[in-house]
Coordinates of C-alpha atoms in Angstrom, one line a residue:
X225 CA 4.8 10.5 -18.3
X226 CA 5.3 6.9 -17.5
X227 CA 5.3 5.5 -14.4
X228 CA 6.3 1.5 -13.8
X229 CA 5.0 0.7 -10.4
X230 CA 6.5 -2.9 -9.1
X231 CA 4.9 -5.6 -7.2
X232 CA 6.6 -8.4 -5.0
X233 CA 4.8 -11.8 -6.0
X234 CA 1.4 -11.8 -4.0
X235 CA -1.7 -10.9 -5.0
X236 CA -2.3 -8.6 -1.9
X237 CA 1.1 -6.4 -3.3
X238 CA -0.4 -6.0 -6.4
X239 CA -4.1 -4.7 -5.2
X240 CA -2.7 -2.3 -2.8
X241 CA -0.8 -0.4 -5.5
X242 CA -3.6 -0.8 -7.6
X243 CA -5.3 2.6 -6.9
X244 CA -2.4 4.7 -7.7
X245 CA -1.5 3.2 -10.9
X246 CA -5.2 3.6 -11.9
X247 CA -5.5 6.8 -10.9
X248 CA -2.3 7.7 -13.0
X249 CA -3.3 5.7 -16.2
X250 CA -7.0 7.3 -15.4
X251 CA -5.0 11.3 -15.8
X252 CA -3.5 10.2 -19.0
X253 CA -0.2 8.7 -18.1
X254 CA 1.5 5.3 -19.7
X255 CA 1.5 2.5 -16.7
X256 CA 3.7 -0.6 -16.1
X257 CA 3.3 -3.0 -13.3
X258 CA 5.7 -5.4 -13.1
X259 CA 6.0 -8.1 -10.8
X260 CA 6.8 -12.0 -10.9
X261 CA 5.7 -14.5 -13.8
X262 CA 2.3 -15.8 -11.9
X263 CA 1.0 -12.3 -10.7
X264 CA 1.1 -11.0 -14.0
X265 CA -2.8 -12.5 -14.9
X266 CA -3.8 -10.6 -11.3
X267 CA -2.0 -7.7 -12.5
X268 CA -4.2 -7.7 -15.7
X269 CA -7.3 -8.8 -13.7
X270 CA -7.1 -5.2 -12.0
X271 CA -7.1 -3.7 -15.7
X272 CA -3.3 -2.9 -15.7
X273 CA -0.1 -3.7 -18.3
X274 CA 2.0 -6.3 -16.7
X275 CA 6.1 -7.6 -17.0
X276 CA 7.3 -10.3 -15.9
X277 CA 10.3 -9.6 -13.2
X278 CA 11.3 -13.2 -13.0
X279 CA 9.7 -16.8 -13.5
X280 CA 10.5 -17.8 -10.2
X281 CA 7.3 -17.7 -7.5
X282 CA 7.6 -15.8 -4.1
X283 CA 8.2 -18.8 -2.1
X284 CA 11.3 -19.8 -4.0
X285 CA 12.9 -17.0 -2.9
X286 CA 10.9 -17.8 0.8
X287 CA 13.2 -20.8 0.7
X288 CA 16.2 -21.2 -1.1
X289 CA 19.0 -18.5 -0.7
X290 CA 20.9 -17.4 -3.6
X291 CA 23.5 -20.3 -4.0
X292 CA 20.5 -22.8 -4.1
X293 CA 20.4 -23.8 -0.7
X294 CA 17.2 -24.3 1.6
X295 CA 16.6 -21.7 4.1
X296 CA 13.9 -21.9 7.2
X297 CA 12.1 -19.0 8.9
X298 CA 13.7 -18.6 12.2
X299 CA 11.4 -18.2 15.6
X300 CA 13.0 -15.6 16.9
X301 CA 10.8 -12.1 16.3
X302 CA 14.1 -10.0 15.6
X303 CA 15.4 -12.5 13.3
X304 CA 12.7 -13.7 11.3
X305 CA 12.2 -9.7 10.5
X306 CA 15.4 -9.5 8.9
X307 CA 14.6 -12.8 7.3
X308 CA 11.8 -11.0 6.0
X309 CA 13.9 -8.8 4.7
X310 CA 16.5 -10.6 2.8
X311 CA 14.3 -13.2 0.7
X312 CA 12.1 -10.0 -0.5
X313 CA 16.0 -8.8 -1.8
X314 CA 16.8 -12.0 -3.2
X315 CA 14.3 -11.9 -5.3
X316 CA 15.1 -8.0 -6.1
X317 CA 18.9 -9.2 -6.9
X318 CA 17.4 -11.6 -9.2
X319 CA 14.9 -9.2 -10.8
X320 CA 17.3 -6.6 -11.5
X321 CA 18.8 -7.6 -14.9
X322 CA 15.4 -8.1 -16.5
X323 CA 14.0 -5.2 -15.2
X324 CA 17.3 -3.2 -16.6
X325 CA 16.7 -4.4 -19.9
X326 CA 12.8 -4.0 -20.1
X327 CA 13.8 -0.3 -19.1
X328 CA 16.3 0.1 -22.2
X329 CA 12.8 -0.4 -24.1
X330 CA 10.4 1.4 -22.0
X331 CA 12.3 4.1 -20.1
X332 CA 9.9 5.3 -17.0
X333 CA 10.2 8.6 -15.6
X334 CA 9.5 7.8 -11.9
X335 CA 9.7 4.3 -10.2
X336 CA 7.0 3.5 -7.6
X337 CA 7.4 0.3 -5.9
X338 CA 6.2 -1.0 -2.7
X339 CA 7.2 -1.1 1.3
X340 CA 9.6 -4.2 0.1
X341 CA 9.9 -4.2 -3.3
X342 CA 13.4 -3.7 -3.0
X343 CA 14.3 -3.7 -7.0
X344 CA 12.4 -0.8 -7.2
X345 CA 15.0 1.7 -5.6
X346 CA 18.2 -0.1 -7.3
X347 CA 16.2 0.5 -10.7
X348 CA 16.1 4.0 -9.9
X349 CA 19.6 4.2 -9.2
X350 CA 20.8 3.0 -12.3
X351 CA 18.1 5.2 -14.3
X352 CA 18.7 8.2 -12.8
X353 CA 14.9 8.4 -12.1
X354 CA 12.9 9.3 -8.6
X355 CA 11.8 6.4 -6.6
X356 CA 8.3 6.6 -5.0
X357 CA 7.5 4.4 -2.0
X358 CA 4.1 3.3 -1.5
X359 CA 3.2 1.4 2.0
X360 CA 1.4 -1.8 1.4
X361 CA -0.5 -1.7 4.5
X362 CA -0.1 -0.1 8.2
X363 CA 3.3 -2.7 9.0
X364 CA 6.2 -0.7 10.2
X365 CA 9.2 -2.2 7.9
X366 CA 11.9 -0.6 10.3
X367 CA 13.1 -3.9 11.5
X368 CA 12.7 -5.8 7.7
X369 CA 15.2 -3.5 5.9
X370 CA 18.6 -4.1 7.5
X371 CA 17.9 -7.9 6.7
X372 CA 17.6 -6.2 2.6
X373 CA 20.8 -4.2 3.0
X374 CA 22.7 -7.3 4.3
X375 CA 21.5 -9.0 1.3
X376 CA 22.0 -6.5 -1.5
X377 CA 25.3 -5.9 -0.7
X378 CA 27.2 -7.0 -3.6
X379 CA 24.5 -4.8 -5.6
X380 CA 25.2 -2.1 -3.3
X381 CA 28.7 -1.5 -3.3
X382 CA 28.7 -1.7 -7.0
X383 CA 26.6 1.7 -6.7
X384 CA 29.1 3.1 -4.1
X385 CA 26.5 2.5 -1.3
X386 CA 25.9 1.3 2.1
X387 CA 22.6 0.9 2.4
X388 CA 19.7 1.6 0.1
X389 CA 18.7 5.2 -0.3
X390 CA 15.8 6.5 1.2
X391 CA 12.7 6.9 -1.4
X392 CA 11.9 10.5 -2.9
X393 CA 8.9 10.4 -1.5
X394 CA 6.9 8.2 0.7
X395 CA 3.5 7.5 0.2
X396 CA 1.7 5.8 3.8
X397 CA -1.8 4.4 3.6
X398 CA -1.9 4.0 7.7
X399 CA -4.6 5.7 9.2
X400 CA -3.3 8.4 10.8
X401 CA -4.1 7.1 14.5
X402 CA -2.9 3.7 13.6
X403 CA 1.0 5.5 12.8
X404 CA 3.5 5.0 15.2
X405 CA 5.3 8.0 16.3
X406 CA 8.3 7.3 15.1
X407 CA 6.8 6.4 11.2
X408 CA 8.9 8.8 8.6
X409 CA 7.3 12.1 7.2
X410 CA 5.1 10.9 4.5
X411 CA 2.1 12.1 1.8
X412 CA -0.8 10.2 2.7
X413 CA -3.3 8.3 1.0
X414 CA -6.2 6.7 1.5
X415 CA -6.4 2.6 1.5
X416 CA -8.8 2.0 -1.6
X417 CA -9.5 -2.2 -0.9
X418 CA -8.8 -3.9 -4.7
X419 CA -9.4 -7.3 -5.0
X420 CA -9.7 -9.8 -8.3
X421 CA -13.7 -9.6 -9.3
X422 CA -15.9 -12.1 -9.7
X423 CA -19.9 -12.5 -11.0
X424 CA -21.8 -11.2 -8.0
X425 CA -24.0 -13.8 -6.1
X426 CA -27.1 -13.1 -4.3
X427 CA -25.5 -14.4 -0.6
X428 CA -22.6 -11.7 -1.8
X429 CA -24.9 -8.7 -1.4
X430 CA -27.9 -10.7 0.9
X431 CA -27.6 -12.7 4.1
X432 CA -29.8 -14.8 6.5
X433 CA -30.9 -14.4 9.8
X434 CA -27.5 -15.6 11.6
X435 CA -24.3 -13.5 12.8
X436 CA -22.0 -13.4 9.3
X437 CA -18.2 -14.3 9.9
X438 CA -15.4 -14.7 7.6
X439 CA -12.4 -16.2 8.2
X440 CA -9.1 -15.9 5.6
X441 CA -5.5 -16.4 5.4
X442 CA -4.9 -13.9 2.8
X443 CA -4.5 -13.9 -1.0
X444 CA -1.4 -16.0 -0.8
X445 CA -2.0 -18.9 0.9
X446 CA -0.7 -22.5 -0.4
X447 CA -0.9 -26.1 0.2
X448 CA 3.1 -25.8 0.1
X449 CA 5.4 -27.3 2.6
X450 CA 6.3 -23.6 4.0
X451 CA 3.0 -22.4 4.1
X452 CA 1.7 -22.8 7.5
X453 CA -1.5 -20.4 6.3
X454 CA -2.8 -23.1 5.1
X455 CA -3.2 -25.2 8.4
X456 CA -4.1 -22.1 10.5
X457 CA -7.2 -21.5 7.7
X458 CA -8.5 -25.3 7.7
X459 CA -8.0 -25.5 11.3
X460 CA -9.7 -22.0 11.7
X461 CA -12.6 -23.2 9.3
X462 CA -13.2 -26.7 11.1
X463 CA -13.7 -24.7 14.5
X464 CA -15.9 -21.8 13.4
X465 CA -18.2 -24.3 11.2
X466 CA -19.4 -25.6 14.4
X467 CA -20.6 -22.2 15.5
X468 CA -24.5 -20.9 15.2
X469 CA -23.2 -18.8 12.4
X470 CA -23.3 -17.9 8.5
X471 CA -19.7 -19.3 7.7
X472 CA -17.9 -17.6 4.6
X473 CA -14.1 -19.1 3.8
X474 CA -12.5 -16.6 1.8
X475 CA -9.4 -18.2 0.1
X476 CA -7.7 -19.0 -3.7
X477 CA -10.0 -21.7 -5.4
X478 CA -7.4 -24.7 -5.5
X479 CA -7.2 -24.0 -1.3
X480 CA -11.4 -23.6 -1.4
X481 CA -11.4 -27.3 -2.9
X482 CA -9.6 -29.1 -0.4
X483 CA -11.7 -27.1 2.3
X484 CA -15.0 -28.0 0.5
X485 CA -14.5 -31.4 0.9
X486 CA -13.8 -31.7 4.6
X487 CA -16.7 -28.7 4.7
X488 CA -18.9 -29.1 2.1
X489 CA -21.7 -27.1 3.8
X490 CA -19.5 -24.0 4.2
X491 CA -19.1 -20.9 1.5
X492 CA -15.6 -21.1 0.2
X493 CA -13.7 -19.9 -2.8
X494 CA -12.3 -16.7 -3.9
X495 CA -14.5 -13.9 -2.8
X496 CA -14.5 -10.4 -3.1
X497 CA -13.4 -9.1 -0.2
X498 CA -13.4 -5.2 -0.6
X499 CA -17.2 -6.0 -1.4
X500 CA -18.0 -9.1 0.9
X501 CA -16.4 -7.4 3.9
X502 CA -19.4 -5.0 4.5
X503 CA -22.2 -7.8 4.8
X504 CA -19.9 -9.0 7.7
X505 CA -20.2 -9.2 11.0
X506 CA -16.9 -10.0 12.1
X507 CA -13.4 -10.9 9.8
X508 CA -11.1 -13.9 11.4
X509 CA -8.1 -13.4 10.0
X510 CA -3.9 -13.3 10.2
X511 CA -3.6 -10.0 10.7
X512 CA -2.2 -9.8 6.8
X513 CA -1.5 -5.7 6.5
X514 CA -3.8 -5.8 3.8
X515 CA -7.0 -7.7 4.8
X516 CA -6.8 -5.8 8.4
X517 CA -7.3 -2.6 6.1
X518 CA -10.2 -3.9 3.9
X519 CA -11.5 -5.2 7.9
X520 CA -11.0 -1.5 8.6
X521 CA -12.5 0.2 5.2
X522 CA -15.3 -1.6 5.6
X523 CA -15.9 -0.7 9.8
X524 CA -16.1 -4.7 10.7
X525 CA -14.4 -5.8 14.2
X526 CA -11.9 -8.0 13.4
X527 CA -10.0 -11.1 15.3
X528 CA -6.8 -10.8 14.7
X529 CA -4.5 -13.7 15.2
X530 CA -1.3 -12.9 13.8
X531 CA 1.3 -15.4 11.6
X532 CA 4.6 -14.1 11.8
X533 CA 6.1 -11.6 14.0
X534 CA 6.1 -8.5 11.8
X535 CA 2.2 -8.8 11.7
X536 CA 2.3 -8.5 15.8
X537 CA 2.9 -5.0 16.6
X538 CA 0.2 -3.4 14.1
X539 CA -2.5 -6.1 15.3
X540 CA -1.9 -4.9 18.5
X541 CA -2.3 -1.5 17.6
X542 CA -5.6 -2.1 16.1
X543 CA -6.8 -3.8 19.1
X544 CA -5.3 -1.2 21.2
X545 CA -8.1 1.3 19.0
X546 CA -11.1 -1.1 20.5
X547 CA -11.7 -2.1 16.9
X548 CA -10.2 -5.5 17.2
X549 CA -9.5 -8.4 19.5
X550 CA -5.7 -9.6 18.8
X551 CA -4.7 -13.4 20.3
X552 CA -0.7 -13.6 19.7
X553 CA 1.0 -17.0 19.5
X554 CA 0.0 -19.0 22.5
X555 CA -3.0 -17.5 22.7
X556 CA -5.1 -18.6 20.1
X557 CA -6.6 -21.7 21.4
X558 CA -10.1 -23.1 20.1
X559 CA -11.4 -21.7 23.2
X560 CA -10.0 -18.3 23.2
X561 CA -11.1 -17.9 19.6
X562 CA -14.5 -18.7 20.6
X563 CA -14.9 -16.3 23.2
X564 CA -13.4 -13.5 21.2
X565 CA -15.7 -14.1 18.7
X566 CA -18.8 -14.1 20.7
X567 CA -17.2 -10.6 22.6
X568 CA -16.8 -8.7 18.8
X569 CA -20.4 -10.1 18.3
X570 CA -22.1 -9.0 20.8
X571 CA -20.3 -5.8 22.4
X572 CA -21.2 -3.2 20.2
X573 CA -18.3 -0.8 21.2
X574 CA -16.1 -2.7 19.0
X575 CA -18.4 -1.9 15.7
X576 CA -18.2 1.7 16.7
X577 CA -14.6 1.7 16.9
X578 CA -14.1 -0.1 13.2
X579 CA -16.7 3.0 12.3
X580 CA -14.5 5.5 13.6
X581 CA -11.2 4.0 11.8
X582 CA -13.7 3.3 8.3
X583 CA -14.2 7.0 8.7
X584 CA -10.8 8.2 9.1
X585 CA -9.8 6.0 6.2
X586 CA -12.8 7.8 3.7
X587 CA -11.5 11.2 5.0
X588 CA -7.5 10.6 3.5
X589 CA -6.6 12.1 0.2
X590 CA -7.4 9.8 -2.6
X591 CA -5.3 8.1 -5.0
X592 CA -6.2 10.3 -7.5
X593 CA -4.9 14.0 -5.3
X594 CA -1.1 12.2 -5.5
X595 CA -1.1 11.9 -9.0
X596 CA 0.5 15.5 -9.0
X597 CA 2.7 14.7 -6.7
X598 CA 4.4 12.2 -9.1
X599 CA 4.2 14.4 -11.6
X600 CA 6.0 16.7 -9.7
X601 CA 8.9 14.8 -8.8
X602 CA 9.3 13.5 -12.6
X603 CA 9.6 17.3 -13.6
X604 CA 12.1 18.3 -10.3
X605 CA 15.4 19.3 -11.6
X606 CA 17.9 17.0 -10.7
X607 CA 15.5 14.5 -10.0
X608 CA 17.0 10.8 -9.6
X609 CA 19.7 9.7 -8.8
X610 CA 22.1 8.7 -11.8
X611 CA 24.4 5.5 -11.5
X612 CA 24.7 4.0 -15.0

């Protein structure tokens, strides 16, 4: 069988479909992931074959709409949700042809692509093939994928549709207590925490005497114009490097340099995480869907301080489990960081409560279990939806 599973232009997309696809190329299956130009070496980092879906990065899409003009993330929480939603279907709308013809080549038999990866359904409209969605992380996308039917309309009608079908099956890696009660019937799977590897050093796997905190603003953050990340990391790092603690930056290399040399006594670079996580004491971070999991895998309290509005509602959920401590715009002052730190630190309920979730994560089916169920739906009759 082959199975092309699609990306959406960040590292952190690619890792969390990363366990299925390896668990279907492990049970003998030909695997694709595809995904834009500059993921493609991260794609192959996690031992995968990668396609290009367009040469464009993620943040052109962030910024420009499809005539060329500049576009701005509005403030509003409903808004900038279906903001969200219509630059990930620009850059499906732009991914389309290219992915049509790779497909001519390399016909798969099921599409799996992730909670926004928009071209992934359309694909498997024109092939006549299931679509599988995969959840990224535990963010409800509810409010994200109006904005992506507004967008791919022109793409839309020229199917006869609406709006974009619901997926043939949906995959959810939420714990289940972390779900909200509306979240659609699903197969679930457990979060297995990928990152890009590097040569293990002794403070990876050993520490010192003081509390161990690590602070990140995810795989994607830039020192672009757009990127506000950037300023909530070094502004992050600056305040925590004053603490009594064991300091670890976890960010891409080109960010890690212009930290280092504001903070050259501070650990930062590219780490890890899945395996750094568990020597921690605490993760500082922006409530990205997929670091809060690896936080979670790996039983550490977290502070949460959520960057965008999306990222609100599941932060709040963790924190609502006593395994996190979640400051929402406003309140993350230098102050209020502070204190919550020194709280996850020394009240131990919080650790116990990341145990509880760590648990319930190790006791979801594993990637490998829903290989069947894609090889299921390939073999349904009638399965996919023909429009070409």
């Amino acid at each position: 069988m082959r199975i092309l599973f699609v990306a959406a232009g960040s590292p952190a997309t690619v890792f969390a479909l990363a366990p299925l696809a390896t668990a279907a190329r492990n049970a003998g299956h030909q695997v694709v992931m595809a995904a834009n130009e500059d993921m493609t070496p991260v794609i192959t980092g996690v031992g995968l074959s990668a396609v290009a879906t367009t040469g464009r990065p993620i943040r052109h899409f962030i910024t420009t709409d499809r005539d060329g003009n500049p576009e701005s993330i509005p403030t509003d929480p409903v808004e900038q949700a279906l903001f969200t939603g219509r630059w990930f279907a620009r850059m499906a709308a732009e991914t389309l042809p290219r992915m049509l013809e790779f497909c001519r080549s390399w016909r798969p038999d099921v599409v799996v692509g992730g909670t926004m990866c928009y071209v992934a359904p359309l694909l498997a409209l024109h092939l006549g093939v299931p679509h599988v969605r995969q959840a990224w992380d535990a963010i409800d996308a509810d409010g994200i994928h109006p904005g992506a039917d507004a967008e791919l309309r022109p793409e839309l009608t020229a199917l006869g549709l609406d709006r974009l079908p619901d997926p043939d099956l949906f995959i959810d890696i939420c714990p289940p207590s972390l779900r909200p009660a509306h979240a659609a019937p699903a197969r679930m799977m457990r979060h297995v925490p990928v990152n890009k590897q590097r040569r293990l050093e002794p403070w990876m796997y050993g520490r010192g005497d003081r509390p161990r905190v690590l602070v990140t603003s995810g795989s994607r953050v830039a020192r672009e114009s757009y990127d506000r990340n950037f300023e909530f990391l070094r502004g992050l790092a600056k305040d925590v490097a004053a603490w009594d603690v064991e300091l670890i930056v976890a960010a891409p290399d080109e960010v890690a340099d212009a930290l280092r040399a504001e903070l050259p006594e501070v650990r930062a670079g590219w780490v890890p995480l899945d395996f750094v996580a568990r020597t921690c004491d605490v993760l500082i971070h922006h409530a990205g869907g997929v670091s809060t999991l690896t936080g979670l895998d790996a039983g550490v309290p977290q502070l949460l301080i959520p960057k965008g509005s999306v990222l609100e509602v599941p932060a709040r959920r963790v924190a609502d489990q006593g395994a996190a401590i979640t400051l929402l715009p406003g309140e993350d002052t230098a102050e209020r960081i502070a204190d919550s730190c020194r709280t996850l630190l020394s009240d131990g309920s919080y650790r116990e409560r990341a145990r509880a979730l760590s648990r319930e994560i190790a006791d979801m089916p594993a990637p490998a279990t829903l290989v069947t169920a894609l090889e299921d739906l390939a073999a349904a009759p009638g399965a996919g939806r023909a429009h070409s």
